[in-house]
PDB file of C-alpha atoms in Angstrom:
ATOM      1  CA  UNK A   1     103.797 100.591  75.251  1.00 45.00           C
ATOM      2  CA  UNK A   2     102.881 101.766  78.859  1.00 47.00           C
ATOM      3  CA  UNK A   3      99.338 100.981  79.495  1.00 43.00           C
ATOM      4  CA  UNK A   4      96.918 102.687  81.670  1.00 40.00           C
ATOM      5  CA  UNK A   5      94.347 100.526  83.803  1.00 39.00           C
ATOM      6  CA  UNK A   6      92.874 100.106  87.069  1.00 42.00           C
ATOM      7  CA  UNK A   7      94.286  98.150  89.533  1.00 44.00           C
ATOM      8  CA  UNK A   8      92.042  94.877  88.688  1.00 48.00           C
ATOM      9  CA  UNK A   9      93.862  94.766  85.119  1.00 53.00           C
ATOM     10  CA  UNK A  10      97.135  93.211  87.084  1.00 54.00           C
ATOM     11  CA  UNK A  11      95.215  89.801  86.506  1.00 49.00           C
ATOM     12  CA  UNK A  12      91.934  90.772  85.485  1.00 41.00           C
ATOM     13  CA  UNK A  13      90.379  90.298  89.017  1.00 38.00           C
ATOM     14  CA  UNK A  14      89.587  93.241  91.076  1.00 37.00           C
ATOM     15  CA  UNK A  15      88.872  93.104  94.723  1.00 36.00           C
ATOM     16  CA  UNK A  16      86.385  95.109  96.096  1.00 37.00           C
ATOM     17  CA  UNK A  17      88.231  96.042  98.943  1.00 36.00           C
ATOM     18  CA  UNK A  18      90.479  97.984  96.471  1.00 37.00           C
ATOM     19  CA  UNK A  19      87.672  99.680  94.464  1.00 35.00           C
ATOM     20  CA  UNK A  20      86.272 100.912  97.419  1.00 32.00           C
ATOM     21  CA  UNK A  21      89.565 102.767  98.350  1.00 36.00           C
ATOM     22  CA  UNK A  22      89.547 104.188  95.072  1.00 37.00           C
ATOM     23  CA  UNK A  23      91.965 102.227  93.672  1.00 42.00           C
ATOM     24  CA  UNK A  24      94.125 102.970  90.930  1.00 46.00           C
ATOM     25  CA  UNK A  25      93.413 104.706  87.937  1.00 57.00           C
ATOM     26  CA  UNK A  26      96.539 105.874  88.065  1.00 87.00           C
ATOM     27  CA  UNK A  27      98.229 102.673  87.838  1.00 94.00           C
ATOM     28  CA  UNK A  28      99.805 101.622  85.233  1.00 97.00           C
ATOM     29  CA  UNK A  29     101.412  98.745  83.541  1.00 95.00           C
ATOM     30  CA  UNK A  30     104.471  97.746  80.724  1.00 98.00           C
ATOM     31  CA  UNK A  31     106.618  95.172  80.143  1.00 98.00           C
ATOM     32  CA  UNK A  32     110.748  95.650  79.749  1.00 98.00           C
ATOM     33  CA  UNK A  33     113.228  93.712  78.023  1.00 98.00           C
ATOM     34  CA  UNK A  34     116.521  92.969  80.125  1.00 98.00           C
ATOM     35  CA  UNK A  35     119.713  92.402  79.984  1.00 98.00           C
ATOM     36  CA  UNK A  36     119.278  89.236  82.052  1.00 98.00           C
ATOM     37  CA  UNK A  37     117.525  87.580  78.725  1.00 98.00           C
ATOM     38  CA  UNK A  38     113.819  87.761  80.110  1.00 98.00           C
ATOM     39  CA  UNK A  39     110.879  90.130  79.729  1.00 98.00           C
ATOM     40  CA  UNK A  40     109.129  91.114  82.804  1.00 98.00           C
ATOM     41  CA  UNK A  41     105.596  92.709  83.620  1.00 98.00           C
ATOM     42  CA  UNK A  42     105.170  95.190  86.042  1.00 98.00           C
ATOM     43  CA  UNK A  43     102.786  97.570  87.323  1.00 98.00           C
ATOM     44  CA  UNK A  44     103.988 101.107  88.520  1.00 98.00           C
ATOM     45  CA  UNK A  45     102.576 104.201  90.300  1.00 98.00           C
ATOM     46  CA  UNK A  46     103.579 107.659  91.935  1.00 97.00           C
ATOM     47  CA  UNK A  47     105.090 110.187  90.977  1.00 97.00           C
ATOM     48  CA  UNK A  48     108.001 109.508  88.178  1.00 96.00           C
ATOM     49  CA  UNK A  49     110.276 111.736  90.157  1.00 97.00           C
ATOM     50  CA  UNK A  50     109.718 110.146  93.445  1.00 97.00           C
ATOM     51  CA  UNK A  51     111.992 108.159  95.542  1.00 98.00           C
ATOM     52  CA  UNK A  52     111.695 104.530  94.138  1.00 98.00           C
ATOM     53  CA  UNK A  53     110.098 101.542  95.610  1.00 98.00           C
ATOM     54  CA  UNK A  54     110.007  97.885  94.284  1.00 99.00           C
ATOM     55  CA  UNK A  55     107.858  95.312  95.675  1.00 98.00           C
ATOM     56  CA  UNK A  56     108.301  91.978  95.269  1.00 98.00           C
ATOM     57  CA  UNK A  57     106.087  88.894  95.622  1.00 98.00           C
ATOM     58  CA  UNK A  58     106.205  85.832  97.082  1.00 98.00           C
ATOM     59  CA  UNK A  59     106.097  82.193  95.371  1.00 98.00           C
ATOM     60  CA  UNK A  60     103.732  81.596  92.816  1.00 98.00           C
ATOM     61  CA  UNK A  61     101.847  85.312  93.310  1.00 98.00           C
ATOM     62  CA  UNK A  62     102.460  87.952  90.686  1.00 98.00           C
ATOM     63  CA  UNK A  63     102.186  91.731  91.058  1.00 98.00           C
ATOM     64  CA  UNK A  64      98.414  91.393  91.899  1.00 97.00           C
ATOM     65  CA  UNK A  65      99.564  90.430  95.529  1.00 98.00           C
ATOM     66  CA  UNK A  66     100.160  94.122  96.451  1.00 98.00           C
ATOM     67  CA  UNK A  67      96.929  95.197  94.325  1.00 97.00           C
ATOM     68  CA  UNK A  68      95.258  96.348  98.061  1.00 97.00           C
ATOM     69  CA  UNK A  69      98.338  98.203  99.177  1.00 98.00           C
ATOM     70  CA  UNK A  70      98.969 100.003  96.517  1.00 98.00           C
ATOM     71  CA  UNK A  71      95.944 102.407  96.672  1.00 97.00           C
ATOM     72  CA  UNK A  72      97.274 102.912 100.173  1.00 97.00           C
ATOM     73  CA  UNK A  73     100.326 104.546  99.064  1.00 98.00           C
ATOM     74  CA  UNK A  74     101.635 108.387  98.903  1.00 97.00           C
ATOM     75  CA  UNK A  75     101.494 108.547  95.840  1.00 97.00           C
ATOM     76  CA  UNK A  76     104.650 110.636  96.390  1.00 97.00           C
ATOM     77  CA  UNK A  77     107.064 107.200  95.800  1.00 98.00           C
ATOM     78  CA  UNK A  78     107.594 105.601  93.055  1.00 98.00           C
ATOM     79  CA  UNK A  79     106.153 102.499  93.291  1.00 98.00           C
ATOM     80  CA  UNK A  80     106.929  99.497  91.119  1.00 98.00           C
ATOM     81  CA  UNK A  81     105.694  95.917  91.260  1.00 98.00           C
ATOM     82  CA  UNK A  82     107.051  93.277  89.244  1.00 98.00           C
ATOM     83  CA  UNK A  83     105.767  90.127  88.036  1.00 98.00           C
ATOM     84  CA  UNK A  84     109.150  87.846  88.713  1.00 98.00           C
ATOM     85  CA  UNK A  85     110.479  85.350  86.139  1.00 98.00           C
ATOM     86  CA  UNK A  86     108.128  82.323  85.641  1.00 98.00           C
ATOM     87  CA  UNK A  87     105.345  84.251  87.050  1.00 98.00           C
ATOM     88  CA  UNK A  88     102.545  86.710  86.691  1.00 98.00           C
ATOM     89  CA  UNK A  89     102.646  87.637  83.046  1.00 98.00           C
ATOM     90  CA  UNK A  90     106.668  87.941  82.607  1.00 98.00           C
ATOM     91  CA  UNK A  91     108.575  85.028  80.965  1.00 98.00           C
ATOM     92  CA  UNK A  92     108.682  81.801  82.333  1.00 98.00           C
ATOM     93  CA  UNK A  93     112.377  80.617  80.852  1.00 97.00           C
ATOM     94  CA  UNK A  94     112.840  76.472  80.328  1.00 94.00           C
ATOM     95  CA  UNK A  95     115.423  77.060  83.729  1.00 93.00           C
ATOM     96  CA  UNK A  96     117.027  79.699  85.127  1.00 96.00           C
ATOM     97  CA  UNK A  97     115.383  80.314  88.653  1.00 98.00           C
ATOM     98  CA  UNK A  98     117.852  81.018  90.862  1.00 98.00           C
ATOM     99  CA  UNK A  99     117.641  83.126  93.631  1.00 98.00           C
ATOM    100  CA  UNK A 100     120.417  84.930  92.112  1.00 98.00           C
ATOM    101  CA  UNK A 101     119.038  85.193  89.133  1.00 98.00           C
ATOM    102  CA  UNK A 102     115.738  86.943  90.098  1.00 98.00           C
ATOM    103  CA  UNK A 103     117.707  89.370  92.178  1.00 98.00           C
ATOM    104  CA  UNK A 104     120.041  89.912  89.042  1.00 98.00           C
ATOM    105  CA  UNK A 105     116.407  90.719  87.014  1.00 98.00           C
ATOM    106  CA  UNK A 106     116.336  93.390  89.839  1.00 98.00           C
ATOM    107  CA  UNK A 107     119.266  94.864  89.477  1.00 98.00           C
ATOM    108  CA  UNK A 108     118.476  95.008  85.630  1.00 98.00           C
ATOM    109  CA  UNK A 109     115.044  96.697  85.620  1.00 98.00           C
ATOM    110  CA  UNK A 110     116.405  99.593  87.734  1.00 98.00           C
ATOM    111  CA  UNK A 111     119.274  99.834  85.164  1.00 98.00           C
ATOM    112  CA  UNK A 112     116.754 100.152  82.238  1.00 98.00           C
ATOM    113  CA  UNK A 113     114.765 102.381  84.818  1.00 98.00           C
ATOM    114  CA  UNK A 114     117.648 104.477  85.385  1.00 98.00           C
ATOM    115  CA  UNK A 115     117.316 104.245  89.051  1.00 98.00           C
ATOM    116  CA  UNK A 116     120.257 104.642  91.340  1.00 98.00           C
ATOM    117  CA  UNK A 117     118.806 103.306  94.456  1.00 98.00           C
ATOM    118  CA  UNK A 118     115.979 102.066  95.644  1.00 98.00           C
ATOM    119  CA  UNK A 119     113.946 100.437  98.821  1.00 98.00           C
ATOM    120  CA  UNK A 120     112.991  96.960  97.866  1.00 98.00           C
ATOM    121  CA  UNK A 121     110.599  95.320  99.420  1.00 99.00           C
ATOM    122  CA  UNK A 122     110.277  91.781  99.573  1.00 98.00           C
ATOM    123  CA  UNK A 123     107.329  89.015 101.316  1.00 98.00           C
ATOM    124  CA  UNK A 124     108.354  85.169 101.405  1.00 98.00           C
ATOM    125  CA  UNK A 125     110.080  84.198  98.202  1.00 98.00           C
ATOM    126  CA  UNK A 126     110.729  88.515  97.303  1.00 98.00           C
ATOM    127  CA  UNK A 127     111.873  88.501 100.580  1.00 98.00           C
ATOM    128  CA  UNK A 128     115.056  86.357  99.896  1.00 98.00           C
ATOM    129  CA  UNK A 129     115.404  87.730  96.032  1.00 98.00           C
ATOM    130  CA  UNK A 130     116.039  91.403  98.415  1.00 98.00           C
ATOM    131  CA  UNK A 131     118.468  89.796 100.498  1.00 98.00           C
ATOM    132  CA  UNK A 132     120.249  88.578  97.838  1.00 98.00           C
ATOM    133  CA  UNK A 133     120.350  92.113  95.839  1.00 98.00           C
ATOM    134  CA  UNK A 134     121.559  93.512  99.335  1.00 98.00           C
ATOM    135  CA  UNK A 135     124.367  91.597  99.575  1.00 98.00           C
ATOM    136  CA  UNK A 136     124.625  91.611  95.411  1.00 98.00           C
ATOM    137  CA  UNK A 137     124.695  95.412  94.847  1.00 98.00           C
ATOM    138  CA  UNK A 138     124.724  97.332  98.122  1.00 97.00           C
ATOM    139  CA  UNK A 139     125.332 100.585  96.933  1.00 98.00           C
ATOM    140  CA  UNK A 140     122.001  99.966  95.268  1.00 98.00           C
ATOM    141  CA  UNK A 141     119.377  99.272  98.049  1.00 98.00           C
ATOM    142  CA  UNK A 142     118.722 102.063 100.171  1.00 98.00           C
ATOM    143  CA  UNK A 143     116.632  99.936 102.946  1.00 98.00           C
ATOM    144  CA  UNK A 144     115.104  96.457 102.773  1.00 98.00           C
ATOM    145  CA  UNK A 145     111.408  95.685 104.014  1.00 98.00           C
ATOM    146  CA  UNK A 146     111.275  91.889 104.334  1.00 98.00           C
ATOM    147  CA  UNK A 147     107.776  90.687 105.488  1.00 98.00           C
ATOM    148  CA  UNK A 148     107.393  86.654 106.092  1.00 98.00           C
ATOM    149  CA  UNK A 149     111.689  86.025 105.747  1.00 98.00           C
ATOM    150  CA  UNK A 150     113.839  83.999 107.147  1.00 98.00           C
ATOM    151  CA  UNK A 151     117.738  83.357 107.427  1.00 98.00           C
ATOM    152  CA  UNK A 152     116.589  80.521 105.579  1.00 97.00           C
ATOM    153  CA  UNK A 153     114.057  79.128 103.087  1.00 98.00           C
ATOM    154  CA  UNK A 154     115.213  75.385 104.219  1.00 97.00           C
ATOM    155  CA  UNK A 155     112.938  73.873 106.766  1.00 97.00           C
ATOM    156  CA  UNK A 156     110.493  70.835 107.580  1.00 97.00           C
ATOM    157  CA  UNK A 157     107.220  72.726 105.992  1.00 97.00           C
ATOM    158  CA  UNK A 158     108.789  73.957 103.390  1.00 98.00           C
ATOM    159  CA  UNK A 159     110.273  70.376 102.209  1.00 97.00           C
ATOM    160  CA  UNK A 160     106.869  68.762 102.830  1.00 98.00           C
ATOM    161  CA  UNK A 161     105.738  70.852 100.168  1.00 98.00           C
ATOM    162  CA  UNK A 162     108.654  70.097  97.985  1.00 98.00           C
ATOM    163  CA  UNK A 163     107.490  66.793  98.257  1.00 98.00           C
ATOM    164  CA  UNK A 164     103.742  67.695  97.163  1.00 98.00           C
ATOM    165  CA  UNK A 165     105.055  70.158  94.116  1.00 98.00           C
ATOM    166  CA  UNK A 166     107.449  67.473  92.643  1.00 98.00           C
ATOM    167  CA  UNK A 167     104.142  65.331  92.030  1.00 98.00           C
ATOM    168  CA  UNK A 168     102.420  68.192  90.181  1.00 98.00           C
ATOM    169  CA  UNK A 169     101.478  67.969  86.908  1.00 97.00           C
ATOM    170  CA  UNK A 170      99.235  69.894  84.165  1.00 98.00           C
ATOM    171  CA  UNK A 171      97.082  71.689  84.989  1.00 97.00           C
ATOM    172  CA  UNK A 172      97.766  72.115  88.449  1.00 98.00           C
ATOM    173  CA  UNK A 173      94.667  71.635  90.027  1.00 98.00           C
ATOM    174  CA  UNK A 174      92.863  74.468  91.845  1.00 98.00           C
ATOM    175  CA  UNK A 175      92.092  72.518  94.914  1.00 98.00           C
ATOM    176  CA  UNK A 176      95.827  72.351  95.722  1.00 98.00           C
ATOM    177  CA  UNK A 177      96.551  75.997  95.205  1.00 98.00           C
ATOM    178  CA  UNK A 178      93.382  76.870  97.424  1.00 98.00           C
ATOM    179  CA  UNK A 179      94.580  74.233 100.027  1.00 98.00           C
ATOM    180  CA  UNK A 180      97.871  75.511  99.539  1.00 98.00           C
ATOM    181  CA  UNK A 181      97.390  79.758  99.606  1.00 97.00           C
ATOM    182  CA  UNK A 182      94.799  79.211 102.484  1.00 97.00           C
ATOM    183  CA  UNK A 183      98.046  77.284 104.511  1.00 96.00           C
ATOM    184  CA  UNK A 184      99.970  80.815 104.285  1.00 96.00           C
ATOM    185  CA  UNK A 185      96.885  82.998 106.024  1.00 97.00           C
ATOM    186  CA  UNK A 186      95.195  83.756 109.146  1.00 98.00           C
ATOM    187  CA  UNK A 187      93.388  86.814 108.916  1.00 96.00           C
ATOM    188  CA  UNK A 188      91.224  85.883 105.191  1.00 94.00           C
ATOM    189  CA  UNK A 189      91.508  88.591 102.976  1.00 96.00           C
ATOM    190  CA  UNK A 190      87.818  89.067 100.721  1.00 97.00           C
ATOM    191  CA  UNK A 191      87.065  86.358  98.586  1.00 97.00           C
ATOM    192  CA  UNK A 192      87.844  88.675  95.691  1.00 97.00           C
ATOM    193  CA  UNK A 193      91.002  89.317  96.637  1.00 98.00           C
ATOM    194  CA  UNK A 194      91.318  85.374  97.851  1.00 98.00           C
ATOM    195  CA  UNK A 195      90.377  84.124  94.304  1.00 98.00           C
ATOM    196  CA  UNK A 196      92.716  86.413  92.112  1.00 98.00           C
ATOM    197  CA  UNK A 197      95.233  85.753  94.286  1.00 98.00           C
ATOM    198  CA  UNK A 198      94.704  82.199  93.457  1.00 98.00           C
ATOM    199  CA  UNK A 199      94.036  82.513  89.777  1.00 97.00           C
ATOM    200  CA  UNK A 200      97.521  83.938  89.778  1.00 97.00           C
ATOM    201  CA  UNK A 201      99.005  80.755  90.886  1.00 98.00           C
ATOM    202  CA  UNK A 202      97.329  79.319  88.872  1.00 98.00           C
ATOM    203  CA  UNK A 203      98.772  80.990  85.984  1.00 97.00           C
ATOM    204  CA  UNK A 204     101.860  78.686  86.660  1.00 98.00           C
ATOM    205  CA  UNK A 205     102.760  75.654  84.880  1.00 98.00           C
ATOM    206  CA  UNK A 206     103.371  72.505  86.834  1.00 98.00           C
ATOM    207  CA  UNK A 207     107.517  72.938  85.844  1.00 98.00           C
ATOM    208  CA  UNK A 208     107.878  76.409  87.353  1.00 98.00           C
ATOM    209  CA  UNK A 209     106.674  75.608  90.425  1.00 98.00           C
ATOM    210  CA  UNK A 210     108.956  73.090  90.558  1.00 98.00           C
ATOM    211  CA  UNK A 211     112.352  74.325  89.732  1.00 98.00           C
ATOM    212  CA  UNK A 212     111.648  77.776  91.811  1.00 98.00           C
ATOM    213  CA  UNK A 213     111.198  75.592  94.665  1.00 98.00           C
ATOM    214  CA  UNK A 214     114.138  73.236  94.134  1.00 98.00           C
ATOM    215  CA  UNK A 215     116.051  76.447  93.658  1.00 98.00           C
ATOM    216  CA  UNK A 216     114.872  77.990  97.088  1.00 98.00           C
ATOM    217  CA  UNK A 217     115.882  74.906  98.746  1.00 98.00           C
ATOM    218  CA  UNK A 218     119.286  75.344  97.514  1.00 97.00           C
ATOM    219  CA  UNK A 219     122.649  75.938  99.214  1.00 95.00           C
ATOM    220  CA  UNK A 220     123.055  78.512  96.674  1.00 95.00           C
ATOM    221  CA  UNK A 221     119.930  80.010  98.386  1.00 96.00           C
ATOM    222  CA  UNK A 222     121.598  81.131 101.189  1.00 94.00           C
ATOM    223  CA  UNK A 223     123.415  84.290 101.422  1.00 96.00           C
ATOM    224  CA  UNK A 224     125.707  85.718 104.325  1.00 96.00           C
ATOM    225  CA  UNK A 225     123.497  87.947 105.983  1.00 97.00           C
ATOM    226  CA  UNK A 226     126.182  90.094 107.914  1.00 95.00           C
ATOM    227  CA  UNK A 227     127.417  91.641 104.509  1.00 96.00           C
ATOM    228  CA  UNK A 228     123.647  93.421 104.515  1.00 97.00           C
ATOM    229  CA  UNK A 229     124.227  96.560 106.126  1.00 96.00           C
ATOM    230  CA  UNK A 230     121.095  98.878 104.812  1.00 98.00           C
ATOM    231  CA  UNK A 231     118.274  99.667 107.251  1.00 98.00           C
ATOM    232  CA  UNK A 232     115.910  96.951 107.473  1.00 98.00           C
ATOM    233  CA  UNK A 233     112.468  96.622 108.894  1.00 98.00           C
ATOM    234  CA  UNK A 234     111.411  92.592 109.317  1.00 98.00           C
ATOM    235  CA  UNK A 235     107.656  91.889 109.177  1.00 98.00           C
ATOM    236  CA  UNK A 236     106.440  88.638 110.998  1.00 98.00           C
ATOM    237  CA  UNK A 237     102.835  87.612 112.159  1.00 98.00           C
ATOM    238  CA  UNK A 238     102.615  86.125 115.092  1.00 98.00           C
ATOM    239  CA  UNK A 239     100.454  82.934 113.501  1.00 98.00           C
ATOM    240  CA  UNK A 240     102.603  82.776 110.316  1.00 97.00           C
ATOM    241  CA  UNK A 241     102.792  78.632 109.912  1.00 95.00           C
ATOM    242  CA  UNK A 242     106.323  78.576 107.629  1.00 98.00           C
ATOM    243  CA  UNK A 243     108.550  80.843 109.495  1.00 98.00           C
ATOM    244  CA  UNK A 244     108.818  80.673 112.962  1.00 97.00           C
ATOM    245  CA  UNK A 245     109.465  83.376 115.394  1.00 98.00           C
ATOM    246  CA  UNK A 246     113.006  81.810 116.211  1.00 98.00           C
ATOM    247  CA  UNK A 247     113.998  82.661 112.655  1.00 98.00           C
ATOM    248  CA  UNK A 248     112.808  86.148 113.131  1.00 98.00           C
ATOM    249  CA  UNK A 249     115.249  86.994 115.796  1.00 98.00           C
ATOM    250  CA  UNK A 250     118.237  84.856 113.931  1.00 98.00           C
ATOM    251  CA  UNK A 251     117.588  87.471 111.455  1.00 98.00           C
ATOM    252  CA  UNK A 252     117.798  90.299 114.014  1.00 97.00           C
ATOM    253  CA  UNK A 253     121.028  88.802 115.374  1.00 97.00           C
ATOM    254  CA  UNK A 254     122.245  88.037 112.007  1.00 97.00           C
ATOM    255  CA  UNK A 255     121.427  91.731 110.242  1.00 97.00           C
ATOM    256  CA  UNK A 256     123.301  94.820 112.155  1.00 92.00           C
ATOM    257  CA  UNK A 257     120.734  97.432 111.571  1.00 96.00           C
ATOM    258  CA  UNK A 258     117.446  95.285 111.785  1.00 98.00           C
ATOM    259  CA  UNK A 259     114.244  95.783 113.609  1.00 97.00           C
ATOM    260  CA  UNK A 260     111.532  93.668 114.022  1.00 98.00           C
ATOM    261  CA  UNK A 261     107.351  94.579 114.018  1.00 98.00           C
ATOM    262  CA  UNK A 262     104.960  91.845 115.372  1.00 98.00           C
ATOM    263  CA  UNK A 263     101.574  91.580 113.999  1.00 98.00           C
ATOM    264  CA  UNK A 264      99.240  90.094 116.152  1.00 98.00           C
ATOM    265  CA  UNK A 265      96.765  87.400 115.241  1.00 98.00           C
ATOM    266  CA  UNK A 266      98.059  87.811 111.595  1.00 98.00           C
ATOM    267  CA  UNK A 267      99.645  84.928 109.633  1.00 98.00           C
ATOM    268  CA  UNK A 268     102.250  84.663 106.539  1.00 98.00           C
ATOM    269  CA  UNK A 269     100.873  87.374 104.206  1.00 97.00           C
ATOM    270  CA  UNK A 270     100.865  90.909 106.178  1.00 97.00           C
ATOM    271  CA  UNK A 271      99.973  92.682 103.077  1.00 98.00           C
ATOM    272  CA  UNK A 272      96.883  90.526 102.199  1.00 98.00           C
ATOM    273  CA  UNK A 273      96.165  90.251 105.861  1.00 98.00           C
ATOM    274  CA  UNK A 274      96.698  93.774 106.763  1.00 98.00           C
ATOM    275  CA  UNK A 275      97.453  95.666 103.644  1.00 98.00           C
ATOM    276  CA  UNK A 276      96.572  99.315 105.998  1.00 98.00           C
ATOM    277  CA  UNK A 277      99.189  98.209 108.610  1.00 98.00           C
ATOM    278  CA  UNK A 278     101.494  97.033 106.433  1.00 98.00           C
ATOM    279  CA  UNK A 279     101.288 100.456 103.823  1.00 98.00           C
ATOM    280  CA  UNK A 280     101.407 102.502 107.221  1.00 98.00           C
ATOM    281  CA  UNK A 281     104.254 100.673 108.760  1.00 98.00           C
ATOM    282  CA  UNK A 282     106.345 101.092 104.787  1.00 98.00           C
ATOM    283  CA  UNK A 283     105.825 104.417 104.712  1.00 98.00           C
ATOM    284  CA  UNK A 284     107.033 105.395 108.061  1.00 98.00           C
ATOM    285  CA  UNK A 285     109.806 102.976 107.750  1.00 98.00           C
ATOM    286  CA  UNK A 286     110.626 105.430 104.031  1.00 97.00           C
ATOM    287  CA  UNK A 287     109.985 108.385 106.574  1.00 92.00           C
TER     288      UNK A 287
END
């Protein structure tokens, strides 16, 4: 049954930031079945008639990620967040973490939804499950927002942590998911926001983190980025430590109706960084 909450509900951890923008009681939450054999969470907002927007969240984060953007929102769209196979509160399957496979869980929840077409936006990990429902189901995406991308998830930081998340075991300890979520950022978000963001990691078992990130780093990974032909906005922070700026124009070389926006002194996460920019700069992209 659909379940109505505030926005600190997503993991039980509310940042103040959000409260004091008078966050969220019209959030909501649910969980859905699909076709793709797993049941996901996922919070929604907006109007139900409203042009459709799914957000998706980067590795080992949940739906809480966008809790300080959402309040920012027109509540106009449609706004859906989902908690991605393995994490959040949504199944976490024995295998089955393919790119392909998360983007196929997309394409299955607007099915159920009955939407025809939506904008999906995607940071980090999200940001290659959108790619790969672009080139999946075109007809599908209407634009793309992808915020901390790359043409690909294959390069010397990422496989240095490979190396550190194939020694993980239960529980994982906290100090490495502080060490490791603190990596990603410039600009700190509060240390509410900070510590649910990091409880939600947390939330992971030691396996999930590693088979998601053997999956990223595979050839299968990779898509051909000249089949995506939707409008697409790229996000990239000028201090982000993962993806370099080189990668950022590959993509705008690589996509034929790309454009880039540069946020200064701002590092992987945009939307915990900058969640006003980054709301402002979505909704005159859906404009």
């Amino acid at each position: 049954a659909d379940t109505k909450l505030s926005v600190e509900n997503l993991i039980g951890v509310q940042p103040k930031s959000t409260a004091a923008a008078g966050a969220s009681s019209d959030v909501q939450f649910s969980n859905v079945s699909l076709r793709t054999g797993v049941r996901l969470r996922y919070a929604y907002q907006g109007d139900a008639n409203g042009e459709p927007i799914i957000l998706l969240h980067g590795y080992t984060d949940s739906a809480f990620s966008y809790s300080t953007v959402l309040p920012l929102l027109d509540r106009k769209y449609r706004v859906y967040v989902l908690d991605q196979r393995g994490h959040g509160q949504s199944d976490r399957p024995a295998n089955a973490y393919a790119l392909s496979q998360f983007a196929a869980d997309v394409l299955a929840f607007m099915d159920v939804m009955k939407i025809d077409k939506a904008t999906i936006v995607g940071h980090s990990m999200g940001s290659f499950v959108a790619q790969h429902v672009a080139v999946a189901a075109p007809e599908r995406v209407k634009r793309m927002v992808l915020s901390g991308s790359a043409t690909t998830i294959r390069n010397s930081v990422v496989t240095d942590l490979q190396r550190e998340v194939n020694a993980l075991k239960d529980p994982v300890p906290e100090k490495f998911v502080r060490e490791f979520q603190t990596s990603t950022i410039f600009l700190s978000p509060s240390e509410e926001f900070f510590n649910g963001a990091v409880k939600a990691s947390l939330n992971l078992p030691a396996r999930v983190w590693r088979e998601v990130m053997t999956e990223m780093l595979s050839p299968k990974a990779q898509v051909e980025l000249a089949k995506i032909k939707v409008p697409t906005l790229i996000l990239w922070g000028d201090k982000e430590t993962i993806f370099p700026r080189s990668e950022q124009d590959a993509l705008l070389a690589a996509l034929p109706n790309a454009r880039l926006k540069i946020y200064e002194d701002t590092g992987h996460a945009m939307h915990w960084e900058r969640p006003e920019r980054f709301a402002k700069d979505l909704q005159e992209f859906m404009n």
